[in-house]
C-alpha positions as a printed Julia matrix, in Angstrom:
496×3 Matrix{Float64}:
 167.85  -1.26  -102.79
 171.46  -2.06  -102.26
 172.4   -5.44  -100.83
 175.57  -6.19   -98.87
 176.6   -9.77   -99.03
 180.2   -9.82   -97.98
 181.33  -9.98   -94.36
 183.43  -6.84   -94.68
 180.5   -4.9    -96.01
 178.29  -6.02   -93.11
 180.97  -5.0    -90.6
 181.32  -1.57   -92.17
 177.51  -1.16   -91.98
 177.37  -2.1    -88.29
 180.18   0.36   -87.53
 178.36   3.21   -89.25
 175.14   2.4    -87.33
 177.01   2.34   -84.0
 178.62   5.69   -84.68
 175.31   7.17   -85.71
 173.67   5.79   -82.56
 176.35   7.27   -80.32
 176.0   10.65   -81.97
 172.22  10.52   -81.58
 172.57   9.54   -77.91
 174.92  12.46   -77.22
 172.58  14.84   -78.96
 169.59  13.52   -77.01
 171.46  13.69   -73.71
 172.5   17.25   -74.41
 168.94  18.17   -75.25
 167.71  16.55   -72.02
 170.3   18.44   -69.96
 169.11  21.64   -71.58
 165.53  20.79   -70.64
 166.59  19.99   -67.05
 168.58  23.21   -66.78
 165.73  25.25   -68.22
 163.23  23.71   -65.75
 165.54  24.3    -62.79
 166.13  27.9    -63.82
 162.45  28.58   -64.2
 161.66  26.86   -60.89
 164.27  28.89   -58.99
 163.1   32.05   -60.69
 159.51  31.32   -59.69
 160.59  30.68   -56.09
 162.46  33.97   -55.89
 159.55  35.82   -57.44
 157.21  34.34   -54.85
 159.5   35.3    -51.97
 159.84  38.87   -53.22
 156.11  39.14   -53.79
 155.3   37.66   -50.4
 157.51  40.12   -48.54
 156.23  43.02   -50.63
 152.65  41.95   -50.04
 153.07  41.56   -46.29
 154.31  45.13   -46.03
 151.93  46.81   -48.4
 151.94  45.11   -51.8
 149.23  43.35   -53.74
 148.2   39.92   -52.43
 147.62  38.8    -56.04
 151.42  38.72   -56.48
 151.61  35.86   -53.99
 148.9   33.89   -55.74
 150.52  34.31   -59.15
 153.89  33.17   -57.81
 152.34  30.15   -56.13
 150.65  29.27   -59.42
 153.96  29.51   -61.3
 155.7   27.19   -58.88
 152.97  24.59   -59.09
 152.73  24.85   -62.87
 156.44  24.38   -63.59
 156.85  21.65   -61.0
 153.86  19.66   -62.22
 154.29  20.35   -65.95
 157.98  19.68   -66.33
 158.3   16.95   -63.7
 162.01  17.08   -64.44
 163.35  18.62   -61.25
 163.16  15.93   -58.51
 160.72  16.67   -55.71
 160.02  20.15   -57.1
 156.34  20.0    -56.24
 157.03  19.02   -52.61
 159.73  21.66   -52.28
 157.33  24.29   -53.56
 154.78  23.38   -50.9
 157.42  23.5    -48.15
 158.66  26.89   -49.37
 155.18  28.37   -49.26
 154.41  26.99   -45.78
 157.68  28.27   -44.3
 157.23  31.77   -45.71
 153.66  32.06   -44.51
 154.63  30.85   -41.03
 157.32  33.55   -40.9
 154.79  36.17   -41.92
 152.36  35.01   -39.24
 155.06  35.17   -36.58
 156.04  38.66   -37.67
 152.33  39.48   -37.92
 152.53  42.91   -39.56
 149.57  45.28   -39.51
 146.85  44.67   -42.04
 147.45  46.94   -45.01
 144.67  48.3    -47.19
 145.1   49.97   -50.56
 143.47  53.38   -50.58
 141.73  54.77   -53.64
 144.58  57.25   -54.15
 147.14  54.46   -54.29
 148.65  55.33   -50.89
 148.95  52.49   -48.41
 147.24  52.91   -45.06
 147.35  50.69   -41.97
 144.16  49.2    -40.56
 144.54  49.24   -36.77
 142.35  47.39   -34.32
 139.59  49.59   -32.89
 141.42  52.65   -34.16
 139.59  55.79   -33.02
 139.57  58.9    -35.14
 142.86  60.69   -34.79
 146.39  60.92   -36.14
 148.27  57.74   -37.12
 150.64  56.3    -34.51
 154.14  57.69   -34.34
 155.54  54.87   -32.21
 155.01  51.12   -32.37
 155.8   48.66   -29.57
 155.7   44.87   -29.28
 154.19  43.49   -26.06
 154.54  39.78   -25.25
 152.45  37.98   -22.63
 154.36  35.04   -21.18
 151.53  32.59   -20.53
 149.42  29.73   -21.88
 146.25  30.42   -23.82
 144.71  27.29   -22.32
 145.3   28.53   -18.77
 143.99  32.05   -19.34
 140.91  30.72   -21.17
 139.72  28.87   -18.06
 138.57  32.09   -16.41
 136.13  34.64   -17.78
 138.3   37.58   -16.66
 140.55  37.25   -19.72
 137.78  36.78   -22.3
 138.22  40.28   -23.85
 141.94  39.59   -24.35
 141.39  36.09   -25.73
 138.89  37.4    -28.28
 141.6   39.64   -29.78
 144.17  36.88   -30.26
 144.44  34.4    -33.11
 146.57  31.29   -33.36
 149.73  31.81   -35.4
 151.36  28.44   -34.84
 150.87  25.75   -32.25
 150.84  27.38   -28.77
 151.62  30.82   -30.27
 149.01  33.55   -30.48
 149.03  37.12   -31.73
 146.69  40.05   -32.12
 145.53  40.27   -35.73
 145.92  44.04   -35.89
 147.92  46.53   -33.85
 145.97  48.37   -31.17
 146.08  52.17   -30.96
 146.75  53.79   -27.58
 145.57  57.38   -27.83
 146.9   60.09   -25.57
 149.89  58.26   -24.13
 152.65  58.86   -23.71
 152.76  62.65   -23.87
 149.56  62.86   -25.94
 151.29  61.08   -28.84
 149.36  58.09   -30.22
 151.25  54.8    -30.19
 150.36  51.32   -31.35
 151.05  48.05   -29.59
 151.12  44.58   -31.07
 150.32  41.8    -28.6
 151.67  38.25   -28.75
 151.21  35.37   -26.28
 153.13  32.15   -25.7
 155.37  30.33   -23.22
 158.18  29.94   -25.77
 161.42  31.6    -24.68
 162.41  32.36   -28.27
 159.3   34.52   -28.66
 160.77  37.01   -26.18
 163.21  38.18   -28.84
 162.59  41.58   -30.39
 159.87  42.42   -27.86
 159.82  45.75   -26.08
 157.79  44.48   -23.11
 157.21  41.07   -21.54
 154.31  40.67   -19.1
 154.62  37.82   -16.58
 152.3   36.46   -13.9
 148.81  36.65   -15.42
 148.45  33.05   -14.24
 150.38  31.6    -11.34
 151.26  28.4    -13.19
 153.11  30.3    -15.93
 155.46  31.72   -13.32
 156.94  28.27   -12.77
 158.07  28.32   -16.38
 159.36  31.88   -16.0
 161.48  30.95   -12.99
 162.71  27.87   -14.84
 163.74  30.12   -17.71
 165.83  32.22   -15.32
 167.49  29.09   -13.99
 168.76  28.38   -17.52
 170.64  31.72   -17.32
 169.57  32.69   -20.81
 170.8   36.14   -21.72
 168.0   38.7    -21.82
 167.68  41.95   -23.76
 168.88  44.8    -21.48
 166.42  47.2    -23.15
 163.45  44.87   -22.67
 160.92  45.93   -20.02
 159.78  43.16   -17.66
 156.42  43.55   -15.92
 154.98  41.3    -13.23
 151.19  41.48   -13.25
 148.99  39.78   -10.64
 145.61  40.23    -9.01
 146.26  37.53    -6.41
 147.62  37.97    -2.92
 151.32  37.26    -2.27
 150.38  34.32    -0.04
 148.38  32.65    -2.8
 151.24  33.15    -5.25
 153.77  31.78    -2.78
 151.6   28.72    -2.24
 151.47  28.0     -5.99
 155.02  29.15    -6.83
 157.29  28.8     -3.77
 160.23  30.64    -5.42
 158.15  33.57    -6.66
 160.05  36.01    -4.44
 163.25  35.51    -6.43
 161.74  36.67    -9.72
 163.21  39.99   -10.99
 161.01  42.66   -12.56
 161.18  46.3    -13.6
 157.53  47.05   -12.82
 154.87  45.71   -10.48
 151.29  45.71   -11.74
 148.7   44.83    -9.11
 145.69  45.95    -7.07
 147.89  47.82    -4.56
 147.94  51.61    -4.78
 151.73  51.59    -4.3
 152.26  49.54    -7.5
 153.84  51.05   -10.6
 150.69  50.18   -12.54
 147.48  50.02   -10.49
 144.37  48.03   -11.43
 142.03  47.77    -8.44
 139.16  45.32    -8.46
 136.93  48.38    -8.23
 136.96  51.88    -6.81
 134.63  54.34    -5.16
 134.04  57.48    -7.23
 132.54  60.58    -5.61
 130.16  63.07    -7.23
 128.56  60.31    -9.32
 125.67  59.11    -7.12
 124.22  55.66    -7.67
 120.88  56.68    -6.17
 118.92  59.91    -6.4
 117.39  61.8     -3.48
 114.03  60.25    -4.37
 115.3   56.9     -3.09
 114.38  56.69     0.6
 116.16  54.63     3.19
 113.19  52.3      3.36
 114.1   51.17    -0.15
 117.2   49.38     1.16
 115.18  47.19     3.51
 112.33  46.34     1.16
 112.5   42.85    -0.35
 115.28  41.57     1.9
 113.79  38.45     3.41
 117.1   36.77     4.32
 119.82  37.69     6.8
 123.43  36.55     6.07
 125.08  34.81     3.1
 128.55  33.46     2.43
 129.99  32.21    -0.86
 133.0   29.92    -1.24
 134.95  29.43    -4.46
 135.79  25.77    -3.91
 135.91  23.21    -1.14
 139.7   22.8     -1.16
 140.54  26.49    -1.07
 143.33  27.1      1.43
 142.92  29.89     3.95
 145.82  31.81     5.5
 143.86  32.65     8.64
 141.19  30.56    10.5
 138.41  31.74     8.18
 136.37  28.53     8.1
 136.69  28.12    11.87
 135.45  31.7     12.38
 132.52  31.03    10.05
 131.64  27.84    11.91
 131.64  29.68    15.24
 129.55  32.54    13.82
 126.89  30.11    12.58
 126.37  28.93    16.14
 124.88  32.34    16.95
 123.19  33.48    13.72
 121.82  31.79    10.61
 124.16  31.95     7.59
 123.34  30.55     4.14
 126.39  28.95     2.55
 126.84  28.96    -1.23
 129.49  26.94    -3.03
 130.44  23.62    -4.57
 130.66  21.87    -1.21
 127.32  23.16     0.12
 123.7   22.5     -0.75
 123.21  26.03    -2.15
 124.7   27.13    -5.46
 124.9   30.42    -7.3
 126.76  30.07   -10.59
 128.37  31.77   -12.33
 129.35  33.75    -9.29
 129.6   37.17   -10.96
 126.44  36.78   -13.02
 123.51  39.18   -12.71
 121.26  36.32   -11.59
 123.61  35.54    -8.71
 123.79  39.23    -7.85
 120.01  39.49    -7.68
 119.96  36.53    -5.31
 122.54  38.18    -3.04
 120.46  41.39    -3.0
 117.83  39.48    -0.99
 120.28  39.27     1.94
 120.88  42.1      4.39
 124.5   41.06     4.98
 127.2   39.31     3.0
 130.39  37.79     4.47
 133.21  39.17     2.3
 136.01  37.25     4.0
 139.2   37.19     1.91
 141.46  34.15     2.02
 144.55  36.22     2.89
 145.38  38.82     5.51
 147.06  41.28     3.14
 146.84  45.07     2.89
 144.5   46.43     0.2
 143.57  42.91    -0.94
 139.86  43.68    -1.41
 138.35  41.58    -4.17
 135.12  41.47    -6.18
 133.25  39.71    -3.36
 133.27  43.04    -1.52
 132.75  45.4     -4.45
 130.54  43.46    -6.81
 128.76  40.75    -4.84
 127.96  42.91    -1.81
 128.11  46.68    -2.42
 126.78  46.74    -5.97
 123.8   44.59    -5.0
 122.92  46.52    -1.84
 124.04  43.97     0.71
 126.11  45.24     3.65
 129.53  43.53     3.54
 130.99  42.05     6.7
 134.68  42.19     5.89
 138.06  40.81     6.81
 141.37  40.26     5.04
 142.9   43.71     4.92
 143.37  45.82     8.02
 140.49  48.16     8.72
 142.49  51.19     7.59
 142.69  49.74     4.05
 138.9   49.58     3.87
 138.61  53.1      5.28
 141.04  54.28     2.6
 139.44  52.55    -0.41
 135.8   51.74     0.37
 132.81  54.1      0.46
 132.38  55.75     3.88
 130.21  53.91     6.39
 129.6   51.03     3.98
 131.0   47.96     5.76
 131.37  46.11     9.06
 134.91  44.99    10.0
 135.14  41.98    12.32
 138.12  43.48    14.2
 135.6   45.78    15.94
 134.13  42.78    17.79
 135.66  40.66    20.5
 134.18  37.41    19.24
 131.96  35.89    16.53
 129.12  35.96    19.07
 129.5   39.71    19.59
 129.34  40.2     15.81
 126.22  38.05    15.58
 124.51  40.07    18.32
 125.25  43.32    16.45
 123.89  41.98    13.16
 120.65  40.9     14.81
 120.24  44.34    16.37
 120.61  45.95    12.93
 118.06  43.53    11.54
 115.52  44.87    14.01
 116.29  48.55    13.38
 115.66  49.69     9.78
 116.99  53.19    10.48
 120.37  51.99    11.71
 120.63  49.43     8.9
 119.83  51.99     6.19
 122.73  54.22     7.27
 125.09  51.8      5.52
 123.69  52.99     2.15
 124.01  56.73     2.63
 127.14  56.73     0.44
 125.06  55.75    -2.6
 123.62  59.28    -2.68
 127.06  60.86    -3.12
 129.13  58.31    -5.07
 129.22  55.09    -7.05
 131.23  51.91    -7.62
 133.28  51.55   -10.8
 134.33  47.99   -11.53
 137.89  47.71   -12.91
 138.63  43.99   -12.71
 137.44  41.55   -13.87
 137.59  41.59   -16.82
 141.12  42.35   -17.99
 140.85  44.59   -21.05
 143.62  44.64   -23.69
 143.53  48.45   -23.56
 144.98  48.19   -20.06
 148.34  47.42   -21.65
 148.44  51.04   -22.83
 149.33  51.93   -19.23
 152.81  50.56   -19.95
 153.63  53.08   -22.67
 155.24  55.76   -20.44
 157.51  53.11   -18.93
 158.55  51.82   -22.37
 159.61  55.33   -23.3
 161.45  55.65   -20.0
 163.2   52.31   -20.53
 164.52  53.43   -23.91
 165.9   56.68   -22.48
 167.36  55.36   -19.25
 167.64  51.73   -18.24
 165.31  50.89   -15.36
 166.67  48.67   -12.62
 165.11  45.31   -11.82
 164.22  44.28    -8.29
 163.12  40.9     -7.02
 159.48  40.52    -6.01
 160.53  39.81    -2.42
 161.68  43.46    -2.21
 158.34  44.94    -3.3
 155.62  46.36    -1.05
 153.17  43.89    -2.57
 155.24  40.91    -1.4
 155.63  42.4      2.11
 151.98  43.42     2.51
 150.72  40.33     4.36
 150.41  39.64     8.05
 151.3   35.95     8.06
 154.75  35.26     6.63
 154.57  31.51     7.3
 152.14  30.0      4.79
 152.67  26.42     5.95
 150.88  26.79     9.3
 147.65  28.55    10.25
 146.77  29.66    13.76
 143.82  28.11    15.51
 140.79  30.3     16.19
 141.45  30.01    19.92
 144.85  31.76    19.7
 144.1   34.01    16.72
 142.99  37.63    16.98
 141.79  39.85    14.08
 144.28  42.14    12.35
 143.57  45.71    13.48
């Protein structure tokens, strides 16, 4: 071992050690930079692989590609731990990509045994694959539509994509339209204005409350797609809509979808179909009297329901002359749910049912007439539409219209005379031997959206013009234009 004793020797030794240390530090730093660069490169490569695989998988590739890419990202981020926040960035990347895929929501793709991709459509009947594909957006809240049972079939088809955004898991095939060419539609639902982009059709109005947001959207003067078809769909009367949305008349639409026969798309509550008898010739007229131990029933939806004619006052006056059982939340008799079979069986024990609509509007004939009364063999006493609307749409000789009587007392006297004469009463069921009632609404079926296909095609060929709702026959179909004041029974006369 060599010993250094002099000061100069010790200085030379320290200098050599310092130089050697600096060289070692530079070498180590260079090696570390190489490791950092290698980790970054591999991380970026894994990210790009995952993105490519995700897109390929969403449009027909193998889902295993996504899983392998995710594994690579996690492995390099956790193993190297050299790229700051790599693990967190990997998670964020995956979440963002999957959210984009859910928003796009492509059809489910299945690999066939021959290696050819095929699309799995929702409830796809046997037939050729679709040759056209359209995106239909419903501008509404899932929470609002879920409150009523009429939209249950539609709600069951939708899944949550992101918060407040819903979409149909698989495209739905519409066979035979338009022009006998099968098309598919993909349904989305939200109240987000940005979700209207890249949609072929937007359906407004399924709930009245959503129309406030729609009108607010118009006030923002956001530019809309000129090739996008706007549809206003409602099963409520114009007066009810005006009460809930005062500015509803200013809303522009290409198509009107309602219960009225003059609408572009028609969905009646029900309809009378001839040549499909409900009863056979073996059913005698005595059958319609048997088991009916009660006389007249009325059913109210809620205590605070606003009428646009003196309906409650008329009912009060009628009860002075004939017994009427009242069903509803503000009475001592209940029958819930209203459209249930149990409630229908209860109504079938009554000879007469008061099918008084809340609004005096043409063709506004709801399920209380079709389902509660006619289907369950109770003679409906009707008012709301003019008598000619009932004559046009209802089965012949199936109802009693209050405009035929000078007063509630005169109506009561007629009902009591029918109660005492089984032959006269049974005449109101003669129609059941030549036709039947087909219920159309509720519920609202997703397949109903296929009715829009011919108009989508038309919109692409030639631009349809919008008109405000105040210009439509639906909006102008009501007797009372002033919804803020209702006539008293003393000055009111029935609409004839």
